[in-house]
Each structure stands twice: as structure tokens, then as C-alpha cells.
Coordinates of C-alpha atoms and ligand atoms in Angstrom, one line a residue:
M431 CA 2.1 -18.7 -2.6
T432 CA -1.0 -20.0 -0.8
A433 CA -2.2 -17.9 2.0
P434 CA -2.9 -19.6 5.4
K435 CA -6.4 -20.7 6.0
L436 CA -7.9 -18.8 9.0
A437 CA -10.8 -19.9 11.2
L438 CA -12.3 -18.6 14.4
T439 CA -12.2 -21.0 17.4
D440 CA -13.9 -21.0 20.8
S441 CA -11.9 -24.0 22.2
D442 CA -9.3 -23.6 24.9
L443 CA -5.8 -23.0 23.6
H444 CA -4.1 -25.4 26.1
S445 CA -5.9 -28.4 24.6
S446 CA -5.7 -27.3 21.0
K447 CA -4.2 -29.9 18.7
V448 CA -1.9 -27.7 16.7
D449 CA 1.9 -27.5 16.0
A450 CA 2.3 -24.2 17.9
L451 CA 0.4 -21.8 20.1
V452 CA 1.0 -18.0 19.8
I453 CA 0.5 -15.9 22.8
G454 CA 1.2 -12.2 23.4
T455 CA 3.5 -10.6 25.9
V456 CA 3.7 -6.9 27.0
Q457 CA 6.3 -4.7 28.7
G458 CA 4.2 -3.9 31.8
A459 CA 5.1 -1.5 34.6
G460 CA 6.8 -4.3 36.6
G461 CA 8.4 -6.0 33.6
L462 CA 7.2 -8.9 31.4
E463 CA 3.5 -9.7 31.5
L464 CA 1.2 -11.9 29.5
A465 CA -1.4 -10.3 27.3
A466 CA -5.1 -11.3 27.5
G467 CA -5.9 -14.6 25.9
A468 CA -3.0 -16.6 27.4
E469 CA -4.8 -17.5 30.7
T470 CA -5.5 -21.2 30.1
V471 CA -1.9 -21.7 28.8
D472 CA -0.5 -20.0 31.9
A473 CA -2.7 -22.2 34.1
A474 CA -1.3 -25.3 32.3
F475 CA 2.1 -24.0 33.4
D476 CA 0.8 -23.6 37.0
G477 CA 1.0 -19.8 36.6
S478 CA 4.7 -19.9 36.0
L479 CA 4.7 -18.9 32.3
T480 CA 5.9 -15.4 32.8
D481 CA 8.9 -16.6 34.9
V482 CA 9.8 -19.3 32.3
L483 CA 9.6 -16.9 29.4
A484 CA 11.7 -14.3 31.4
T485 CA 14.3 -17.0 32.0
L486 CA 14.5 -17.4 28.2
G487 CA 15.1 -13.7 27.9
A488 CA 11.6 -12.5 27.0
T489 CA 10.9 -8.8 27.9
G490 CA 7.7 -8.2 25.9
K491 CA 9.4 -5.8 23.6
A492 CA 7.5 -5.2 20.3
E493 CA 8.0 -8.0 17.8
E494 CA 10.3 -10.0 20.1
V495 CA 9.8 -13.8 19.4
V496 CA 10.6 -16.3 22.1
K497 CA 10.0 -20.0 21.5
L498 CA 9.3 -22.4 24.4
P499 CA 9.0 -26.2 24.1
S500 CA 5.9 -27.1 26.0
L501 CA 7.1 -30.5 27.3
G502 CA 3.5 -31.7 27.5
R503 CA 2.2 -28.9 29.7
V504 CA -0.2 -28.1 26.8
T505 CA -1.2 -30.2 23.8
A506 CA 0.8 -28.2 21.3
P507 CA 4.5 -29.0 21.4
L508 CA 5.6 -25.4 21.0
V509 CA 4.6 -22.1 22.5
I510 CA 5.6 -18.9 20.7
A511 CA 5.5 -15.7 22.8
V512 CA 5.4 -12.5 20.7
G513 CA 6.1 -9.1 22.2
L514 CA 3.5 -6.4 21.8
G515 CA 5.6 -3.7 23.5
K516 CA 4.3 -1.2 26.1
P517 CA 0.5 -1.0 26.6
D518 CA -1.1 2.4 25.8
A519 CA -1.8 4.8 28.6
D520 CA -5.3 3.2 29.2
G521 CA -3.7 -0.2 29.6
T522 CA -4.9 -1.6 26.3
V523 CA -2.8 -2.7 23.4
G524 CA -3.4 -0.8 20.1
E525 CA -4.4 -2.4 16.8
E526 CA -1.1 -1.8 15.0
R527 CA 0.8 -3.5 17.8
V528 CA -1.4 -6.6 17.4
R529 CA -1.0 -6.4 13.6
R530 CA 2.8 -6.2 13.9
A531 CA 3.1 -9.0 16.5
S532 CA 0.8 -11.2 14.4
G533 CA 3.1 -10.6 11.4
A534 CA 6.2 -11.4 13.4
A535 CA 4.4 -14.6 14.6
A536 CA 3.4 -15.6 11.1
R537 CA 7.0 -15.3 9.9
A538 CA 8.1 -17.5 12.8
L539 CA 5.5 -20.1 12.0
G540 CA 6.7 -20.6 8.4
G541 CA 6.5 -24.3 7.2
K542 CA 4.1 -25.4 10.0
K543 CA 0.8 -27.1 9.3
R544 CA -1.3 -25.6 12.0
A545 CA -1.1 -23.0 14.7
A546 CA -3.5 -21.2 17.1
T547 CA -3.2 -17.6 18.2
A548 CA -4.4 -15.7 21.2
L549 CA -3.5 -12.4 19.6
S550 CA -6.9 -12.3 17.9
A551 CA -8.5 -12.0 21.4
L552 CA -6.9 -8.5 21.6
H553 CA -8.1 -7.3 18.1
L554 CA -9.5 -9.7 15.6
G555 CA -9.2 -7.7 12.4
A556 CA -5.6 -6.6 13.2
A557 CA -4.6 -10.2 14.0
V558 CA -6.1 -11.4 10.7
E559 CA -4.3 -8.7 8.6
G560 CA -1.0 -9.2 10.4
T561 CA -1.1 -12.9 10.1
L562 CA -1.9 -12.9 6.4
L563 CA 0.5 -10.2 5.5
G564 CA 3.3 -11.6 7.7
A565 CA 2.9 -14.9 6.0
Y566 CA 3.2 -13.4 2.5
S567 CA 6.2 -14.1 0.4
F568 CA 6.7 -13.8 -3.4
T569 CA 8.2 -17.0 -4.8
A570 CA 6.9 -16.9 -8.4
Y571 CA 10.4 -16.8 -9.7
K572 CA 12.1 -19.4 -7.4
S573 CA 12.8 -22.9 -8.7
E574 CA 12.6 -24.1 -5.1
P575 CA 10.0 -22.1 -3.3
G576 CA 10.9 -23.4 0.1
D577 CA 8.6 -24.3 3.1
G578 CA 5.9 -21.9 2.4
P579 CA 3.8 -20.2 5.1
V580 CA 1.9 -21.8 7.9
A581 CA -1.1 -23.7 6.3
R582 CA -3.7 -22.9 8.9
V583 CA -4.2 -20.6 11.9
D584 CA -7.0 -20.9 14.4
L585 CA -8.0 -17.5 15.9
V586 CA -9.2 -17.2 19.5
T587 CA -12.5 -15.3 19.4
P588 CA -12.5 -12.1 21.3
A589 CA -14.6 -12.1 24.5
E590 CA -16.7 -9.2 23.4
G591 CA -19.1 -9.0 20.5
T592 CA -21.4 -11.3 18.6
K593 CA -20.4 -14.3 16.5
R594 CA -21.9 -12.5 13.5
A595 CA -19.7 -9.5 14.1
H596 CA -16.6 -11.6 14.5
T597 CA -17.4 -13.5 11.2
A598 CA -17.9 -10.2 9.4
A599 CA -14.6 -8.8 10.9
L600 CA -12.7 -11.9 9.7
K601 CA -14.2 -11.6 6.2
A602 CA -13.4 -7.8 5.9
A603 CA -9.9 -8.1 7.2
T604 CA -9.2 -11.0 4.9
A605 CA -10.4 -9.0 1.9
I606 CA -8.2 -6.1 3.0
A607 CA -5.2 -8.3 3.4
E608 CA -5.9 -9.9 0.0
A609 CA -5.9 -6.4 -1.6
V610 CA -2.6 -5.6 -0.1
T611 CA -1.2 -8.9 -1.3
T612 CA -2.5 -8.2 -4.8
A613 CA -0.6 -4.9 -4.8
R614 CA 2.5 -6.6 -3.5
D615 CA 2.4 -9.2 -6.2
L616 CA 2.2 -6.5 -8.9
V617 CA 5.1 -4.5 -7.4
N618 CA 7.2 -7.6 -7.0
T619 CA 6.7 -8.8 -10.5
P620 CA 9.9 -7.9 -12.4
P621 CA 9.8 -5.2 -15.1
N622 CA 10.6 -7.5 -17.9
D623 CA 7.3 -9.2 -17.2
L624 CA 5.3 -6.3 -15.8
Y625 CA 5.3 -3.6 -18.5
P626 CA 2.4 -1.2 -19.5
G627 CA 0.7 -3.8 -21.8
S628 CA 0.9 -6.7 -19.4
F629 CA 0.1 -4.5 -16.4
A630 CA -3.0 -3.2 -18.1
D631 CA -4.1 -6.8 -18.9
R632 CA -3.7 -7.8 -15.3
A633 CA -5.5 -4.7 -14.0
A634 CA -8.4 -5.3 -16.5
E635 CA -8.6 -8.9 -15.5
L636 CA -8.7 -8.0 -11.8
G637 CA -11.4 -5.5 -12.5
R638 CA -13.5 -7.8 -14.6
S639 CA -13.3 -10.5 -11.9
V640 CA -15.4 -8.3 -9.6
G641 CA -17.7 -6.8 -12.3
L642 CA -16.0 -3.4 -12.7
E643 CA -16.4 -1.4 -15.8
V644 CA -13.0 -1.6 -17.6
E645 CA -11.6 0.8 -20.2
V646 CA -8.0 0.5 -21.6
L647 CA -6.6 3.1 -23.9
D648 CA -3.6 1.9 -25.9
E649 CA -1.1 4.1 -27.7
K650 CA -3.4 4.9 -30.6
A651 CA -6.3 5.8 -28.4
L652 CA -3.9 7.9 -26.2
R653 CA -2.8 9.8 -29.3
K654 CA -6.3 10.4 -30.4
G655 CA -7.3 11.6 -27.0
G656 CA -4.3 14.0 -26.7
F657 CA -2.6 12.4 -23.6
G658 CA 0.7 14.2 -24.2
G659 CA 2.2 13.5 -20.8
I660 CA 1.8 9.7 -20.9
L661 CA 2.9 9.6 -24.6
G662 CA 5.9 11.7 -24.0
V663 CA 7.2 9.7 -21.1
G664 CA 6.4 6.4 -22.8
A665 CA 8.0 7.3 -26.1
G666 CA 11.5 5.9 -25.3
S667 CA 10.3 2.4 -24.6
T668 CA 9.4 -0.3 -27.1
R669 CA 6.6 -1.2 -24.7
Q670 CA 3.9 1.2 -25.4
P671 CA 2.0 3.1 -22.7
R672 CA -1.6 2.6 -21.5
L673 CA -4.3 4.4 -19.6
V674 CA -6.5 2.0 -17.6
R675 CA -9.8 3.0 -16.0
L676 CA -11.7 0.8 -13.6
S677 CA -15.1 1.9 -12.3
Y678 CA -17.1 0.6 -9.5
R679 CA -20.6 2.0 -9.2
G680 CA -21.8 0.9 -5.7
S681 CA -24.2 3.8 -5.3
K682 CA -26.0 6.3 -7.5
T683 CA -26.5 8.7 -4.6
G684 CA -23.3 8.2 -2.6
K685 CA -20.1 10.2 -2.9
K686 CA -17.9 9.9 -6.0
V687 CA -14.2 9.2 -5.4
A688 CA -11.5 9.3 -8.0
L689 CA -8.3 7.3 -7.5
V690 CA -5.1 7.9 -9.5
G691 CA -1.8 6.0 -9.2
K692 CA 1.6 6.4 -10.8
G693 CA 2.3 3.4 -13.0
I694 CA 5.9 3.7 -14.2
T695 CA 6.7 0.0 -14.7
F696 CA 10.4 0.9 -14.7
D697 CA 12.1 4.2 -14.2
T698 CA 15.6 4.5 -15.7
G699 CA 15.3 8.3 -15.5
G700 CA 15.2 8.4 -19.3
I701 CA 17.7 10.7 -21.1
S702 CA 18.3 12.3 -17.7
I703 CA 19.4 8.8 -16.7
K704 CA 19.8 7.6 -13.1
P705 CA 23.0 6.3 -11.6
A706 CA 23.3 2.4 -11.8
G707 CA 23.4 1.9 -8.0
G708 CA 20.0 1.0 -6.7
M709 CA 18.3 1.5 -10.1
D710 CA 16.8 -2.0 -9.8
E711 CA 14.4 -0.7 -7.1
M712 CA 12.7 1.4 -9.8
T713 CA 10.8 -1.8 -10.5
S714 CA 8.6 -0.5 -7.7
D715 CA 7.8 2.8 -9.5
M716 CA 4.3 1.5 -10.3
S717 CA 3.4 1.0 -6.6
G718 CA 0.8 3.8 -6.6
A719 CA -0.9 2.2 -9.6
A720 CA -0.9 -1.2 -8.0
A721 CA -2.4 0.3 -4.8
V722 CA -5.3 2.1 -6.6
V723 CA -6.1 -1.0 -8.8
A724 CA -6.2 -3.2 -5.6
A725 CA -8.3 -0.6 -3.8
V726 CA -11.0 -0.2 -6.4
V727 CA -11.3 -4.0 -6.6
L728 CA -11.6 -4.1 -2.8
A729 CA -14.2 -1.4 -2.8
A730 CA -16.3 -3.7 -5.0
K731 CA -15.7 -6.7 -2.8
L732 CA -16.7 -4.9 0.3
K733 CA -19.6 -3.2 -1.5
Y734 CA -18.9 0.3 -0.3
P735 CA -21.9 2.6 -1.0
L736 CA -19.8 4.8 -3.2
E737 CA -18.8 5.4 -6.8
V738 CA -15.1 4.8 -7.2
T739 CA -13.1 5.1 -10.4
A740 CA -9.3 4.3 -10.7
T741 CA -7.5 6.2 -13.5
V742 CA -4.2 4.6 -14.0
P743 CA -1.5 5.8 -16.4
M744 CA 1.2 3.2 -17.3
A745 CA 4.5 3.8 -19.1
E746 CA 8.1 2.7 -19.0
N747 CA 10.6 5.5 -18.7
M748 CA 13.6 4.5 -21.0
P749 CA 16.3 6.3 -22.9
S750 CA 16.4 5.7 -26.6
G751 CA 16.5 7.4 -30.0
A752 CA 12.7 7.7 -29.7
A753 CA 12.8 9.0 -26.1
Y754 CA 11.5 12.4 -25.0
R755 CA 14.3 14.8 -24.1
P756 CA 15.1 17.7 -21.7
G757 CA 13.9 20.8 -23.6
D758 CA 10.8 19.1 -25.1
V759 CA 7.4 20.8 -24.6
L760 CA 4.5 18.4 -24.1
T761 CA 0.9 19.3 -24.5
M762 CA -1.0 17.5 -21.7
Y763 CA -4.5 16.1 -21.8
G764 CA -6.7 19.2 -21.4
G765 CA -4.3 21.5 -23.2
K766 CA -1.8 22.8 -20.7
T767 CA 1.8 22.8 -22.0
V768 CA 4.8 21.6 -19.9
E769 CA 8.5 22.2 -20.6
V770 CA 10.5 19.1 -19.7
L771 CA 13.7 20.1 -18.0
N772 CA 14.4 16.7 -16.5
T773 CA 13.1 13.4 -18.0
D774 CA 13.5 11.8 -14.5
A775 CA 10.6 13.9 -13.2
E776 CA 8.3 11.7 -15.3
G777 CA 5.8 10.6 -12.7
R778 CA 4.1 14.0 -12.5
L779 CA 3.8 14.1 -16.3
I780 CA 1.8 10.9 -16.6
L781 CA -0.2 11.8 -13.4
A782 CA -1.1 15.2 -14.8
D783 CA -2.9 13.6 -17.8
A784 CA -4.6 11.1 -15.5
I785 CA -5.7 13.7 -13.0
V786 CA -7.3 15.9 -15.7
R787 CA -9.1 12.8 -17.1
A788 CA -10.2 11.7 -13.6
C789 CA -11.6 15.2 -12.8
E790 CA -13.8 15.2 -15.9
D791 CA -16.0 12.7 -14.1
G792 CA -16.8 15.4 -11.5
P793 CA -15.6 13.5 -8.4
D794 CA -16.1 14.8 -4.8
Y795 CA -12.8 13.5 -3.8
L796 CA -9.5 12.6 -5.5
I797 CA -6.9 10.4 -3.9
E798 CA -3.7 10.2 -5.9
T799 CA -0.6 8.2 -4.9
A800 CA 2.8 7.9 -6.4
T801 CA 6.4 6.9 -5.7
L802 CA 7.1 10.5 -6.8
T803 CA 10.2 12.0 -5.2
G804 CA 13.5 11.0 -3.6
A805 CA 12.9 14.2 -1.5
Q806 CA 10.0 12.4 0.2
V807 CA 12.4 9.8 1.6
V808 CA 14.9 12.5 2.6
A809 CA 12.2 14.4 4.5
L810 CA 10.2 11.6 6.1
G811 CA 12.3 8.4 5.8
K812 CA 11.4 5.0 4.5
R813 CA 8.2 4.3 6.4
T814 CA 6.2 7.6 6.5
A815 CA 4.3 8.8 3.5
G816 CA 4.0 12.6 2.7
V817 CA 0.5 13.8 2.1
M818 CA -0.3 17.1 0.3
G819 CA -3.5 18.6 -1.1
S820 CA -6.6 20.4 0.0
D821 CA -6.1 21.3 3.7
E822 CA -9.0 19.3 5.3
F823 CA -8.9 16.2 3.1
R824 CA -5.1 16.1 3.3
D825 CA -5.2 16.0 7.1
R826 CA -8.0 13.4 7.0
V827 CA -6.0 11.1 4.7
A828 CA -2.8 11.5 6.8
A829 CA -4.6 10.8 10.1
T830 CA -6.5 7.8 8.6
G831 CA -3.3 6.3 7.2
T832 CA -1.5 6.6 10.5
A833 CA -4.5 5.1 12.3
V834 CA -4.4 2.0 10.2
G835 CA -0.6 1.5 10.6
E836 CA 0.5 3.2 7.4
S837 CA 2.3 6.1 8.9
A838 CA 1.6 9.3 7.0
W839 CA 2.3 13.0 7.6
A840 CA 0.7 16.2 6.3
M841 CA 3.0 18.4 4.3
P842 CA 2.5 22.0 3.0
L843 CA 2.4 23.3 -0.5
P844 CA 4.4 26.5 -0.1
E845 CA 3.1 29.1 -2.5
E846 CA 6.6 30.5 -3.4
L847 CA 7.5 27.3 -5.1
R848 CA 4.9 27.9 -7.8
G849 CA 7.0 30.6 -9.3
D850 CA 10.0 28.3 -9.5
L851 CA 8.0 26.1 -11.9
D852 CA 7.5 29.0 -14.4
S853 CA 8.8 28.1 -17.9
R854 CA 10.5 30.2 -20.5
L855 CA 8.4 28.5 -23.2
A856 CA 5.4 26.7 -21.8
D857 CA 2.7 27.1 -19.1
L858 CA 5.0 25.4 -16.6
A859 CA 8.2 23.4 -16.2
N860 CA 8.3 19.9 -14.8
V861 CA 11.0 20.8 -12.2
T862 CA 12.2 23.8 -10.3
G863 CA 15.8 24.9 -10.9
H864 CA 16.8 23.8 -7.4
R865 CA 16.4 20.8 -5.1
W866 CA 14.8 22.5 -2.1
G867 CA 11.4 21.1 -1.1
G868 CA 11.4 18.6 -3.9
M869 CA 8.4 16.6 -2.6
L870 CA 6.4 19.9 -2.2
A871 CA 7.4 21.2 -5.7
A872 CA 6.0 18.0 -7.2
G873 CA 2.8 18.5 -5.2
I874 CA 2.6 22.1 -6.5
F875 CA 3.0 20.9 -10.0
L876 CA 0.2 18.4 -9.7
R877 CA -2.1 21.0 -8.1
E878 CA -2.2 22.8 -11.4
F879 CA -4.1 19.9 -13.0
V880 CA -6.7 19.3 -10.2
A881 CA -10.2 20.7 -11.1
E882 CA -11.6 23.5 -8.9
G883 CA -13.9 22.2 -6.1
V884 CA -12.4 18.7 -5.9
Q885 CA -11.2 17.6 -2.4
W886 CA -7.7 16.4 -3.3
A887 CA -5.0 14.4 -1.5
H888 CA -1.6 13.5 -3.0
V889 CA 0.3 10.7 -1.2
D890 CA 4.0 10.4 -1.9
I891 CA 5.0 6.9 -1.1
A892 CA 8.6 6.8 -2.6
G893 CA 9.9 5.4 0.7
P894 CA 7.1 3.3 2.2
A895 CA 6.1 1.5 -1.1
Y896 CA 9.2 -0.7 -1.1
N897 CA 11.1 -2.4 1.8
S898 CA 14.8 -2.6 0.8
G899 CA 15.8 -3.7 4.3
G900 CA 15.0 -6.9 6.3
P901 CA 11.5 -8.0 7.2
H902 CA 9.7 -6.3 10.2
G903 CA 6.3 -6.8 11.6
Y904 CA 4.0 -7.9 8.8
T905 CA 6.2 -6.4 6.1
G906 CA 8.6 -8.5 4.2
K907 CA 11.3 -7.5 1.7
G908 CA 10.1 -5.8 -1.5
G909 CA 6.7 -4.3 -2.3
T910 CA 4.8 -3.4 0.9
G911 CA 1.3 -2.8 -0.6
T912 CA 1.2 0.7 0.9
P913 CA -1.1 2.7 0.8
V914 CA -3.9 0.2 0.0
R915 CA -5.1 0.1 3.6
T916 CA -5.1 3.9 3.9
I917 CA -7.2 4.2 0.8
A918 CA -9.6 1.4 2.0
A919 CA -10.0 3.2 5.3
V920 CA -10.6 6.6 3.7
L921 CA -13.2 5.1 1.4
A922 CA -14.9 3.4 4.4
D923 CA -14.8 6.8 6.2
I924 CA -16.3 8.6 3.2
A925 CA -19.0 5.9 2.9
A926 CA -19.9 6.4 6.6
N927 CA -19.5 10.1 7.1
G928 CA -19.5 11.7 3.6
Ligands
LIG630 N1 10.6 7.4 -9.2 C1 11.4 8.5 -8.8 C2 11.3 8.8 -7.3 C3 11.8 7.8 -6.3 C4 13.1 7.9 -5.8 C5 11.0 6.7 -5.9 C6 13.5 7.0 -4.9 C7 11.5 5.8 -5.0 C8 12.7 5.9 -4.5 C9 11.0 9.7 -9.6 O1 10.5 9.5 -10.9 C10 12.2 10.6 -9.7 O2 13.1 10.2 -10.4 N2 12.2 11.8 -9.1 C11 13.2 12.7 -9.1 C12 12.7 14.1 -9.3 C13 13.7 15.1 -9.6 C14 14.3 14.9 -11.0 C15 13.0 16.5 -9.5 C16 14.0 12.6 -7.8 O3 13.4 12.5 -6.8 O4 15.2 12.6 -7.8
LIG631 MN1 12.1 9.4 -12.3
LIG632 ZN1 9.7 7.7 -11.2

């Protein structure tokens, strides 16, 4: 897929020689209203645009798309009015509303050559991200890829701010959207083509393309290093596991951040096999890995004054004569032993090795993310991630995620669950004997492997990583690229505030 080309424009929308104009509508106190940026278009309709759109059924509701033939009133033949919903209490329209409306508009523009949007006048960065992400589709495996996205979108420049600031905002938002797209591409690549070896190759290539330090441990190196969790989970597959490390050193004096992401390229459950229904979605069980790979590459592109290292365990969880089994005891990297009671609780096993390795670098912060538990989806639904970890950093990550439109919620690590992970044989078991608080029990398990003094956040994205339903806002079907934008925003926040 080729992404739309975006450019800032200062010319008036009404005379713009494009195939379609995008304007925003809101649900005001007295009904439908036009959002800022549509003034000259409204003037070309003699101030009757609101009435005309209302006649067509427009209400301003979030993501509503109403198409109006312009009949020569403006140069463009088509006006597309996209709903932004109700304005905030202060009368403004929040960033996420602009991002979603821009995504809905981009989907409606598919196949067109050129459009111009007024939504960027409300918030430039959000409009850029929403447009690029809404235009995304994964067609690598289609014989007939179809129309493709809109080829070019002109963005109305916001009234406030300098040209320099606008150009910088366009560039940064484009880089962020590209990182999300990179993660989506990895998640959407099917598991027969994306397996530990090929995933490691792609991650290494992405890393090298921006000058990162790259280290790839293959099965032999993992054995030598004693990575018992990754090796145990990977044993059942003919595709051997990997541990990839990508390091960006943007500062010698800035904070050190470790990223860890779950890279199960397919999760059958192993010997504790999953039911057939919906198992295909386990192609997305490497979404955490995809996000941290994309995020460290982005950190380098945006030159954050930080040191960021992504430590990414990759394995395929398969049942076979060579597979690990319930009852096995694994010796993890660093020496802790774990009794496996369920081979479907495999994510925490590969993550434990990676967390211990990541903590050897002495990071200030550790952000780890994984499609870890079905219990996350039960507790918070398909669109809100669960965040656990050190109290302060957990709250900071959850708040930052929600602020950038990746809804996230802080969850506790109830102390009593630790006892339920006690093992008859080993230092701990990989599951409790019950299903209560399954998301939290996984967090409690991971906590055992985090070094003292490291500010840690664990982001369970089992629901948000993959959209099994229809498209909405800037999110299409399949991989969503969550939580790339959360990680990017947390890194930016650490760079600015420590
Ligand atoms: N990859 C799954 C979790 C998952 C479920 C992700 C649904 C996305 C959607 C994970 O490896 C898993 O199987 N977890 C088990 C843990 C249980 C055995 C303690 C689960 O949630 O059922
Ligand atoms: Mn599993
Ligand atoms: Zn899994």
C-alpha cells in the first residue's frame, strides 16, 4: 500500500482544485454546527451549508460521514462533512475526535486522487495521524488490491503557530503514523510467513535502516545463554525461537528506557491446546513485539534524547513431540525456576527471560507490552488496555495512553495472588489454580522478574491489539498498531520531564 502524500496549504478551500473537500461538523447546543475551517466553503453556499447538510440527515455525531455534491458552488465536485461529536466543555474539539474524524474521512476518500481537509485547522498532528492511519489497508496478499487510498491530501494550516512549527508537527505526526503502520504490517503478516526467524530478520533490517545496534540470538545462542523460558515455549515448533535486541543511543546522559514486547508469532496454546474457533486471531500474538520494534525505530527517527533498547523474545507456541508440556520445570534466564502448569500461559515465560535480560542494562524505566490474557478482554473490553506495574509509572503510562487516544486503565497487583503462584516443585508456577483476576496474576508473575529499582509498566493489549470487528475511526480490521503511540508519547514525556 502506498500512503497518501500530505502537504500543508494556505489557499482557500472553496477554490481548491481537488476531487473532494473534507469539513468538520459538531453536535452543538442548538444542533448541527460547522467546525472551524469550513468558513469559506459555507460562504460559497451563501451560509446555507448547515441547513443543506441537515437536510441530508447530518447531525455532527462522531464519525458520521455525509456526502454533498457541490453543484459548482465550490471548485471541488464533492464536499464530505465528517462528524466530530459534541465539543468539550470549553467549546473546543479534542485531538482524538479530530484523529477519528480524519480517519473516517480517509476511509471515505478511498480511490480518489486528491482531497483537501479542513480538519487540520483544528489540530494538525491529529489530522495527519488520523488521515494516514485511516487510509491504511493491508493488501500484500490480494491478487486484486482494489482502488487503494486517496493519493494526496492538502491540509489546511491552523490559524495559530509558525510555519516552522507546522512543518515540524507534520513531520513528527507522519513518523508516528509510519511507526503504527510498521507495527500493523508485522501483525497482519500471516504466521506462515512471519515466524521467529523471519520476524527477527525484519526487525533487524528495520533497526539497521535507522542505525540501531542490532543483536539477534538464535537457538544455539539462547541455549548457551540459558534462556529457558524462550527455549521451552519454542521447543514444539520447527521454526526456532529468537531473541532480538535493538538499541538506540540518543544520549549518554539522558534516561535509559527498556522496552520488552511479547513475540509469539502464533499461539496454538501448545499441548494445552486452544479450541479451534477464533484460533486464527492468534496470528496477532506478536503485537507487543511489533509495537516495541516500531517504537525504538521511531525513537531514533525523532531523535529522542534517551537511550532506548528493545528486547524482543520471539517463539511459536506449537504442540508436537518436541513441545514443552504441563508438568515441565523450566530454568529461566537468571536462574529462577518455573513449573509449567498450562502451556497456553506461554507469553509470561518468554517475557520473563526478556525482562531479566533487559534489566541487566540497568534501565531507569521498563515498558513491557503483550497480548497476554483473555482476562484483560473480559475486564476492560476490546479497546482498553490494562496497565500494571510500579504505582507511579503505571499511572503515568495509563494516563498518557488515554491522552493519545489509546485507551488504557491502571489495574492493581493484589498481593494475595502471589501465593496462588506457589509451586510444589519450582520457585513459582506459570498459572494460579483458578481463573480469578487472570490479567493481574500474569502481572504478579512478571513482577518476579523485574529488577529492584526499575520503574516498570506492563501493558496488556490482548483486546486492543487486534480489531476483529468492522473499521472505526482510523482503525481498520486486523492489527491496530496499539500501543505504539502510547510508547512514543511516554518516551517523549520522559525525554522532556525525566
Ligand atoms: N495469547 C493468549 C491471550 C489472548 C487471548 C490474546 C485472547 C488475545 C486474545 C495467551 O497466551 C493465553 O493463551 N492466555 C491464557 C492464560 C491462561 C492459560 C492462564 C488465557 O488468557 O486464557
Ligand atoms: Mn497462550
Ligand atoms: Zn499467547
